[in-house]
Amino acid sequence: QVQLVESGGGLVQPGGSLRLSCAASGITFRLYNMGWYRQAPGAQRELVATIRTSGSTNLADSVKGRFTISRDSAKNTVYLQMNSLKPEDTAVYYCNGVFQVSSRSYWGQGTQVTVSS
């Protein structure tokens, strides 16, 4: 059974930091391209950051210079380090894994991030 379990969300003041974690099980983690997406109320889900099996990363323009994505294959975990958070970063953040061979995709249940004073 495939599971992607996010953690680390919460309430933070503008300018603060959070680190999200996504622990994967039931998959061969090293064969999956991983990513973080977010969805604000009333908005579509949008890409935040991806990290491929090679380690190459891609970040949305809105988070470049503030967010960093990384992965730890020993722990089957992908991280999203979020610094200099803004109120517009408020959303539910979802972890995504895509099998590099078949492109089969899996999603986590999401974790809420709220940036507010």
Tab-separated table of N, CA and C in Angstrom:
chain	number	residue	atom	x	y	z
A	1	GLN	N	0.850	-1.186	0.000
A	1	GLN	CA	0.000	0.000	0.000
A	1	GLN	C	0.891	1.242	0.000
A	2	VAL	N	0.651	2.098	-0.974
A	2	VAL	CA	1.442	3.316	-1.097
A	2	VAL	C	0.901	4.379	-0.154
A	3	GLN	N	1.788	5.008	0.578
A	3	GLN	CA	1.393	6.116	1.450
A	3	GLN	C	2.415	7.232	1.344
A	4	LEU	N	1.901	8.449	1.202
A	4	LEU	CA	2.707	9.657	1.299
A	4	LEU	C	2.103	10.455	2.448
A	5	VAL	N	2.881	10.654	3.495
A	5	VAL	CA	2.354	11.286	4.705
A	5	VAL	C	3.120	12.578	4.965
A	6	GLU	N	2.387	13.693	4.847
A	6	GLU	CA	2.987	15.005	5.075
A	6	GLU	C	2.921	15.381	6.551
A	7	SER	N	3.862	16.187	6.967
A	7	SER	CA	3.860	16.735	8.314
A	7	SER	C	4.637	18.046	8.307
A	8	GLY	N	4.483	18.806	9.387
A	8	GLY	CA	5.252	20.038	9.536
A	8	GLY	C	4.490	21.314	9.276
A	9	GLY	N	3.245	21.207	8.867
A	9	GLY	CA	2.462	22.411	8.646
A	9	GLY	C	2.072	23.073	9.957
A	10	GLY	N	1.482	24.255	9.839
A	10	GLY	CA	1.044	24.969	11.030
A	10	GLY	C	0.842	26.438	10.773
A	11	LEU	N	0.730	27.175	11.852
A	11	LEU	CA	0.542	28.629	11.805
A	11	LEU	C	1.878	29.311	12.057
A	12	VAL	N	2.226	30.249	11.198
A	12	VAL	CA	3.493	30.967	11.344
A	12	VAL	C	3.279	32.425	10.968
A	13	GLN	N	4.043	33.314	11.582
A	13	GLN	CA	3.934	34.735	11.273
A	13	GLN	C	4.653	35.052	9.964
A	14	PRO	N	4.242	36.114	9.304
A	14	PRO	CA	4.967	36.536	8.092
A	14	PRO	C	6.449	36.713	8.385
A	15	GLY	N	7.278	36.230	7.449
A	15	GLY	CA	8.714	36.272	7.631
A	15	GLY	C	9.279	35.052	8.316
A	16	GLY	N	8.418	34.203	8.827
A	16	GLY	CA	8.851	33.010	9.524
A	16	GLY	C	9.193	31.864	8.588
A	17	SER	N	9.533	30.717	9.201
A	17	SER	CA	9.946	29.540	8.447
A	17	SER	C	9.209	28.297	8.923
A	18	LEU	N	9.059	27.370	8.008
A	18	LEU	CA	8.539	26.040	8.311
A	18	LEU	C	9.276	25.037	7.435
A	19	ARG	N	9.367	23.808	7.917
A	19	ARG	CA	9.876	22.724	7.086
A	19	ARG	C	8.832	21.627	7.020
A	20	LEU	N	8.386	21.364	5.800
A	20	LEU	CA	7.456	20.273	5.574
A	20	LEU	C	8.223	19.000	5.249
A	21	SER	N	7.674	17.892	5.716
A	21	SER	CA	8.243	16.578	5.417
A	21	SER	C	7.178	15.704	4.783
A	22	CYS	N	7.609	14.832	3.905
A	22	CYS	CA	6.715	13.850	3.285
A	22	CYS	C	7.408	12.508	3.335
A	23	ALA	N	6.882	11.624	4.173
A	23	ALA	CA	7.451	10.285	4.313
A	23	ALA	C	6.703	9.328	3.398
A	24	ALA	N	7.459	8.644	2.549
A	24	ALA	CA	6.877	7.724	1.578
A	24	ALA	C	7.080	6.286	2.016
A	25	SER	N	6.058	5.472	1.782
A	25	SER	CA	6.160	4.042	2.035
A	25	SER	C	5.408	3.294	0.948
A	26	GLY	N	5.793	2.041	0.744
A	26	GLY	CA	5.122	1.247	-0.276
A	26	GLY	C	5.608	1.493	-1.688
A	27	ILE	N	6.649	2.322	-1.833
A	27	ILE	CA	7.215	2.586	-3.158
A	27	ILE	C	8.731	2.457	-3.100
A	28	THR	N	9.338	2.263	-4.268
A	28	THR	CA	10.795	2.318	-4.372
A	28	THR	C	11.161	3.780	-4.572
A	29	PHE	N	11.426	4.443	-3.472
A	29	PHE	CA	11.531	5.899	-3.439
A	29	PHE	C	12.507	6.450	-4.468
A	30	ARG	N	13.620	5.773	-4.674
A	30	ARG	CA	14.660	6.302	-5.574
A	30	ARG	C	14.206	6.345	-7.024
A	31	LEU	N	13.083	5.664	-7.336
A	31	LEU	CA	12.566	5.646	-8.705
A	31	LEU	C	11.444	6.660	-8.928
A	32	TYR	N	11.198	7.484	-7.935
A	32	TYR	CA	10.090	8.439	-8.012
A	32	TYR	C	10.603	9.865	-8.041
A	33	ASN	N	10.087	10.628	-8.999
A	33	ASN	CA	10.239	12.069	-8.975
A	33	ASN	C	9.222	12.607	-7.965
A	34	MET	N	9.667	13.478	-7.087
A	34	MET	CA	8.814	13.948	-6.000
A	34	MET	C	8.535	15.440	-6.146
A	35	GLY	N	7.421	15.861	-5.568
A	35	GLY	CA	7.087	17.274	-5.671
A	35	GLY	C	6.165	17.741	-4.562
A	36	TRP	N	6.085	19.042	-4.444
A	36	TRP	CA	5.144	19.695	-3.546
A	36	TRP	C	4.235	20.596	-4.368
A	37	TYR	N	2.954	20.522	-4.067
A	37	TYR	CA	1.947	21.375	-4.675
A	37	TYR	C	1.182	22.052	-3.546
A	38	ARG	N	0.460	23.099	-3.880
A	38	ARG	CA	-0.372	23.742	-2.868
A	38	ARG	C	-1.680	24.211	-3.474
A	39	GLN	N	-2.667	24.321	-2.603
A	39	GLN	CA	-3.982	24.777	-3.044
A	39	GLN	C	-4.561	25.700	-1.995
A	40	ALA	N	-4.752	26.942	-2.389
A	40	ALA	CA	-5.381	27.931	-1.524
A	40	ALA	C	-6.888	27.864	-1.704
A	41	PRO	N	-7.655	28.358	-0.734
A	41	PRO	CA	-9.119	28.329	-0.858
A	41	PRO	C	-9.582	29.037	-2.127
A	42	GLY	N	-10.438	28.363	-2.886
A	42	GLY	CA	-10.979	28.948	-4.100
A	42	GLY	C	-10.038	28.970	-5.282
A	43	ALA	N	-8.850	28.395	-5.118
A	43	ALA	CA	-7.855	28.416	-6.190
A	43	ALA	C	-7.554	26.999	-6.667
A	44	GLN	N	-6.923	26.921	-7.825
A	44	GLN	CA	-6.505	25.618	-8.332
A	44	GLN	C	-5.213	25.174	-7.643
A	45	ARG	N	-5.007	23.877	-7.643
A	45	ARG	CA	-3.759	23.345	-7.115
A	45	ARG	C	-2.621	23.778	-8.034
A	46	GLU	N	-1.522	24.230	-7.435
A	46	GLU	CA	-0.402	24.713	-8.234
A	46	GLU	C	0.903	24.069	-7.787
A	47	LEU	N	1.811	23.974	-8.734
A	47	LEU	CA	3.124	23.420	-8.462
A	47	LEU	C	3.936	24.385	-7.612
A	48	VAL	N	4.598	23.836	-6.596
A	48	VAL	CA	5.516	24.634	-5.776
A	48	VAL	C	6.960	24.273	-6.112
A	49	ALA	N	7.260	22.986	-6.055
A	49	ALA	CA	8.641	22.556	-6.285
A	49	ALA	C	8.660	21.075	-6.632
A	50	THR	N	9.629	20.689	-7.452
A	50	THR	CA	9.832	19.282	-7.762
A	50	THR	C	11.310	18.932	-7.629
A	51	ILE	N	11.560	17.667	-7.344
A	51	ILE	CA	12.918	17.155	-7.319
A	51	ILE	C	12.900	15.791	-7.999
A	52	ARG	N	13.754	15.652	-8.994
A	52	ARG	CA	13.767	14.432	-9.760
A	52	ARG	C	14.654	13.386	-9.080
A	53	THR	N	14.623	12.170	-9.622
A	53	THR	CA	15.452	11.104	-9.063
A	53	THR	C	16.929	11.467	-9.138
A	54	SER	N	17.276	12.289	-10.118
A	54	SER	CA	18.671	12.723	-10.277
A	54	SER	C	19.091	13.751	-9.236
A	55	GLY	N	18.091	14.337	-8.574
A	55	GLY	CA	18.373	15.400	-7.625
A	55	GLY	C	18.172	16.788	-8.175
A	56	SER	N	17.919	16.901	-9.471
A	56	SER	CA	17.679	18.222	-10.052
A	56	SER	C	16.338	18.753	-9.555
A	57	THR	N	16.280	20.044	-9.362
A	57	THR	CA	15.104	20.666	-8.765
A	57	THR	C	14.512	21.741	-9.670
A	58	ASN	N	13.251	21.998	-9.426
A	58	ASN	CA	12.543	23.061	-10.125
A	58	ASN	C	11.611	23.727	-9.120
A	59	LEU	N	11.616	25.052	-9.091
A	59	LEU	CA	10.757	25.777	-8.177
A	59	LEU	C	9.908	26.790	-8.931
A	60	ALA	N	8.705	26.993	-8.445
A	60	ALA	CA	7.847	28.026	-9.007
A	60	ALA	C	8.484	29.392	-8.791
A	61	ASP	N	8.256	30.289	-9.729
A	61	ASP	CA	8.846	31.627	-9.636
A	61	ASP	C	8.467	32.310	-8.318
A	62	SER	N	7.264	32.058	-7.843
A	62	SER	CA	6.772	32.742	-6.647
A	62	SER	C	7.509	32.343	-5.370
A	63	VAL	N	8.244	31.236	-5.407
A	63	VAL	CA	8.928	30.763	-4.204
A	63	VAL	C	10.441	30.711	-4.367
A	64	LYS	N	10.940	31.009	-5.560
A	64	LYS	CA	12.393	30.981	-5.777
A	64	LYS	C	13.087	31.947	-4.833
A	65	GLY	N	14.183	31.460	-4.258
A	65	GLY	CA	14.930	32.282	-3.312
A	65	GLY	C	14.412	32.192	-1.892
A	66	ARG	N	13.240	31.563	-1.718
A	66	ARG	CA	12.667	31.436	-0.369
A	66	ARG	C	12.483	29.975	0.048
A	67	PHE	N	12.115	29.119	-0.902
A	67	PHE	CA	11.849	27.712	-0.616
A	67	PHE	C	12.961	26.841	-1.202
A	68	THR	N	13.196	25.717	-0.541
A	68	THR	CA	14.150	24.732	-1.028
A	68	THR	C	13.541	23.348	-0.899
A	69	ILE	N	13.678	22.536	-1.944
A	69	ILE	CA	13.208	21.157	-1.899
A	69	ILE	C	14.424	20.237	-1.847
A	70	SER	N	14.310	19.175	-1.054
A	70	SER	CA	15.398	18.199	-0.955
A	70	SER	C	14.798	16.829	-0.691
A	71	ARG	N	15.632	15.816	-0.856
A	71	ARG	CA	15.165	14.449	-0.610
A	71	ARG	C	16.252	13.657	0.096
A	72	ASP	N	15.809	12.715	0.923
A	72	ASP	CA	16.714	11.827	1.650
A	72	ASP	C	16.279	10.406	1.349
A	73	SER	N	17.026	9.757	0.468
A	73	SER	CA	16.631	8.408	0.046
A	73	SER	C	16.782	7.390	1.166
A	74	ALA	N	17.661	7.645	2.113
A	74	ALA	CA	17.822	6.723	3.246
A	74	ALA	C	16.581	6.725	4.135
A	75	LYS	N	15.870	7.851	4.138
A	75	LYS	CA	14.674	7.977	4.975
A	75	LYS	C	13.390	7.963	4.156
A	76	ASN	N	13.507	7.812	2.835
A	76	ASN	CA	12.326	7.833	1.948
A	76	ASN	C	11.475	9.078	2.209
A	77	THR	N	12.142	10.202	2.312
A	77	THR	CA	11.460	11.429	2.696
A	77	THR	C	11.886	12.580	1.788
A	78	VAL	N	10.910	13.412	1.452
A	78	VAL	CA	11.180	14.646	0.717
A	78	VAL	C	10.786	15.812	1.618
A	79	TYR	N	11.568	16.866	1.539
A	79	TYR	CA	11.379	18.022	2.411
A	79	TYR	C	11.102	19.286	1.588
A	80	LEU	N	10.399	20.213	2.216
A	80	LEU	CA	10.242	21.542	1.646
A	80	LEU	C	10.570	22.545	2.747
A	81	GLN	N	11.712	23.178	2.630
A	81	GLN	CA	12.104	24.215	3.572
A	81	GLN	C	11.549	25.536	3.074
A	82	MET	N	10.737	26.174	3.881
A	82	MET	CA	10.069	27.408	3.489
A	82	MET	C	10.533	28.540	4.402
A	83	ASN	N	11.186	29.519	3.829
A	83	ASN	CA	11.665	30.680	4.570
A	83	ASN	C	10.979	31.941	4.065
A	84	SER	N	11.066	32.995	4.846
A	84	SER	CA	10.482	34.296	4.473
A	84	SER	C	9.032	34.133	4.016
A	85	LEU	N	8.276	33.425	4.799
A	85	LEU	CA	6.897	33.113	4.413
A	85	LEU	C	6.043	34.372	4.355
A	86	LYS	N	5.117	34.342	3.399
A	86	LYS	CA	4.205	35.458	3.157
A	86	LYS	C	2.769	34.981	3.339
A	87	PRO	N	1.854	35.904	3.620
A	87	PRO	CA	0.446	35.482	3.745
A	87	PRO	C	-0.067	34.754	2.507
A	88	GLU	N	0.434	35.120	1.341
A	88	GLU	CA	-0.021	34.459	0.115
A	88	GLU	C	0.504	33.037	-0.031
A	89	ASP	N	1.375	32.595	0.870
A	89	ASP	CA	1.806	31.200	0.884
A	89	ASP	C	0.815	30.311	1.626
A	90	THR	N	-0.193	30.912	2.233
A	90	THR	CA	-1.208	30.148	2.954
A	90	THR	C	-1.946	29.219	2.006
A	91	ALA	N	-1.955	27.936	2.334
A	91	ALA	CA	-2.576	26.926	1.477
A	91	ALA	C	-2.454	25.564	2.146
A	92	VAL	N	-3.136	24.599	1.574
A	92	VAL	CA	-2.875	23.204	1.906
A	92	VAL	C	-1.768	22.724	0.975
A	93	TYR	N	-0.730	22.164	1.549
A	93	TYR	CA	0.424	21.697	0.780
A	93	TYR	C	0.350	20.179	0.645
A	94	TYR	N	0.502	19.723	-0.596
A	94	TYR	CA	0.383	18.306	-0.917
A	94	TYR	C	1.709	17.772	-1.448
A	95	CYS	N	2.029	16.578	-1.013
A	95	CYS	CA	3.188	15.856	-1.528
A	95	CYS	C	2.740	14.991	-2.702
A	96	ASN	N	3.583	14.897	-3.715
A	96	ASN	CA	3.269	14.103	-4.910
A	96	ASN	C	4.477	13.267	-5.296
A	97	GLY	N	4.220	12.041	-5.686
A	97	GLY	CA	5.281	11.172	-6.187
A	97	GLY	C	4.875	10.603	-7.536
A	98	VAL	N	5.779	10.658	-8.500
A	98	VAL	CA	5.517	10.157	-9.847
A	98	VAL	C	6.570	9.116	-10.206
A	99	PHE	N	6.107	7.913	-10.515
A	99	PHE	CA	7.007	6.830	-10.899
A	99	PHE	C	7.651	7.182	-12.242
A	100	GLN	N	8.968	7.184	-12.296
A	100	GLN	CA	9.651	7.670	-13.489
A	100	GLN	C	9.473	6.762	-14.697
A	101	VAL	N	9.041	5.520	-14.474
A	101	VAL	CA	8.878	4.594	-15.604
A	101	VAL	C	7.483	4.726	-16.229
A	102	SER	N	6.451	4.672	-15.399
A	102	SER	CA	5.079	4.639	-15.913
A	102	SER	C	4.344	5.959	-15.756
A	103	SER	N	4.918	6.897	-15.003
A	103	SER	CA	4.275	8.179	-14.682
A	103	SER	C	3.062	8.019	-13.780
A	104	ARG	N	2.917	6.867	-13.149
A	104	ARG	CA	1.838	6.723	-12.175
A	104	ARG	C	2.104	7.685	-11.018
A	105	SER	N	1.033	8.331	-10.574
A	105	SER	CA	1.171	9.414	-9.603
A	105	SER	C	0.433	9.097	-8.309
A	106	TYR	N	1.019	9.486	-7.199
A	106	TYR	CA	0.399	9.330	-5.895
A	106	TYR	C	0.431	10.663	-5.153
A	107	TRP	N	-0.590	10.851	-4.303
A	107	TRP	CA	-0.714	12.090	-3.544
A	107	TRP	C	-0.823	11.806	-2.052
A	108	GLY	N	-0.306	12.725	-1.254
A	108	GLY	CA	-0.540	12.696	0.175
A	108	GLY	C	-1.866	13.359	0.505
A	109	GLN	N	-2.172	13.392	1.792
A	109	GLN	CA	-3.467	13.920	2.230
A	109	GLN	C	-3.432	15.432	2.425
A	110	GLY	N	-2.249	16.008	2.452
A	110	GLY	CA	-2.107	17.455	2.581
A	110	GLY	C	-1.861	17.902	4.014
A	111	THR	N	-1.168	19.025	4.121
A	111	THR	CA	-0.933	19.645	5.432
A	111	THR	C	-1.160	21.147	5.303
A	112	GLN	N	-1.854	21.712	6.266
A	112	GLN	CA	-2.224	23.124	6.198
A	112	GLN	C	-1.071	24.014	6.649
A	113	VAL	N	-0.787	25.025	5.846
A	113	VAL	CA	0.165	26.074	6.206
A	113	VAL	C	-0.586	27.402	6.205
A	114	THR	N	-0.545	28.080	7.336
A	114	THR	CA	-1.205	29.375	7.463
A	114	THR	C	-0.178	30.413	7.890
A	115	VAL	N	-0.065	31.466	7.096
A	115	VAL	CA	0.873	32.543	7.385
A	115	VAL	C	0.053	33.775	7.740
A	116	SER	N	0.106	34.146	9.002
A	116	SER	CA	-0.732	35.241	9.479
A	116	SER	C	-0.147	35.818	10.762
A	117	SER	N	-0.366	37.109	10.927
A	117	SER	CA	0.060	37.744	12.166
A	117	SER	C	-1.091	37.788	13.168
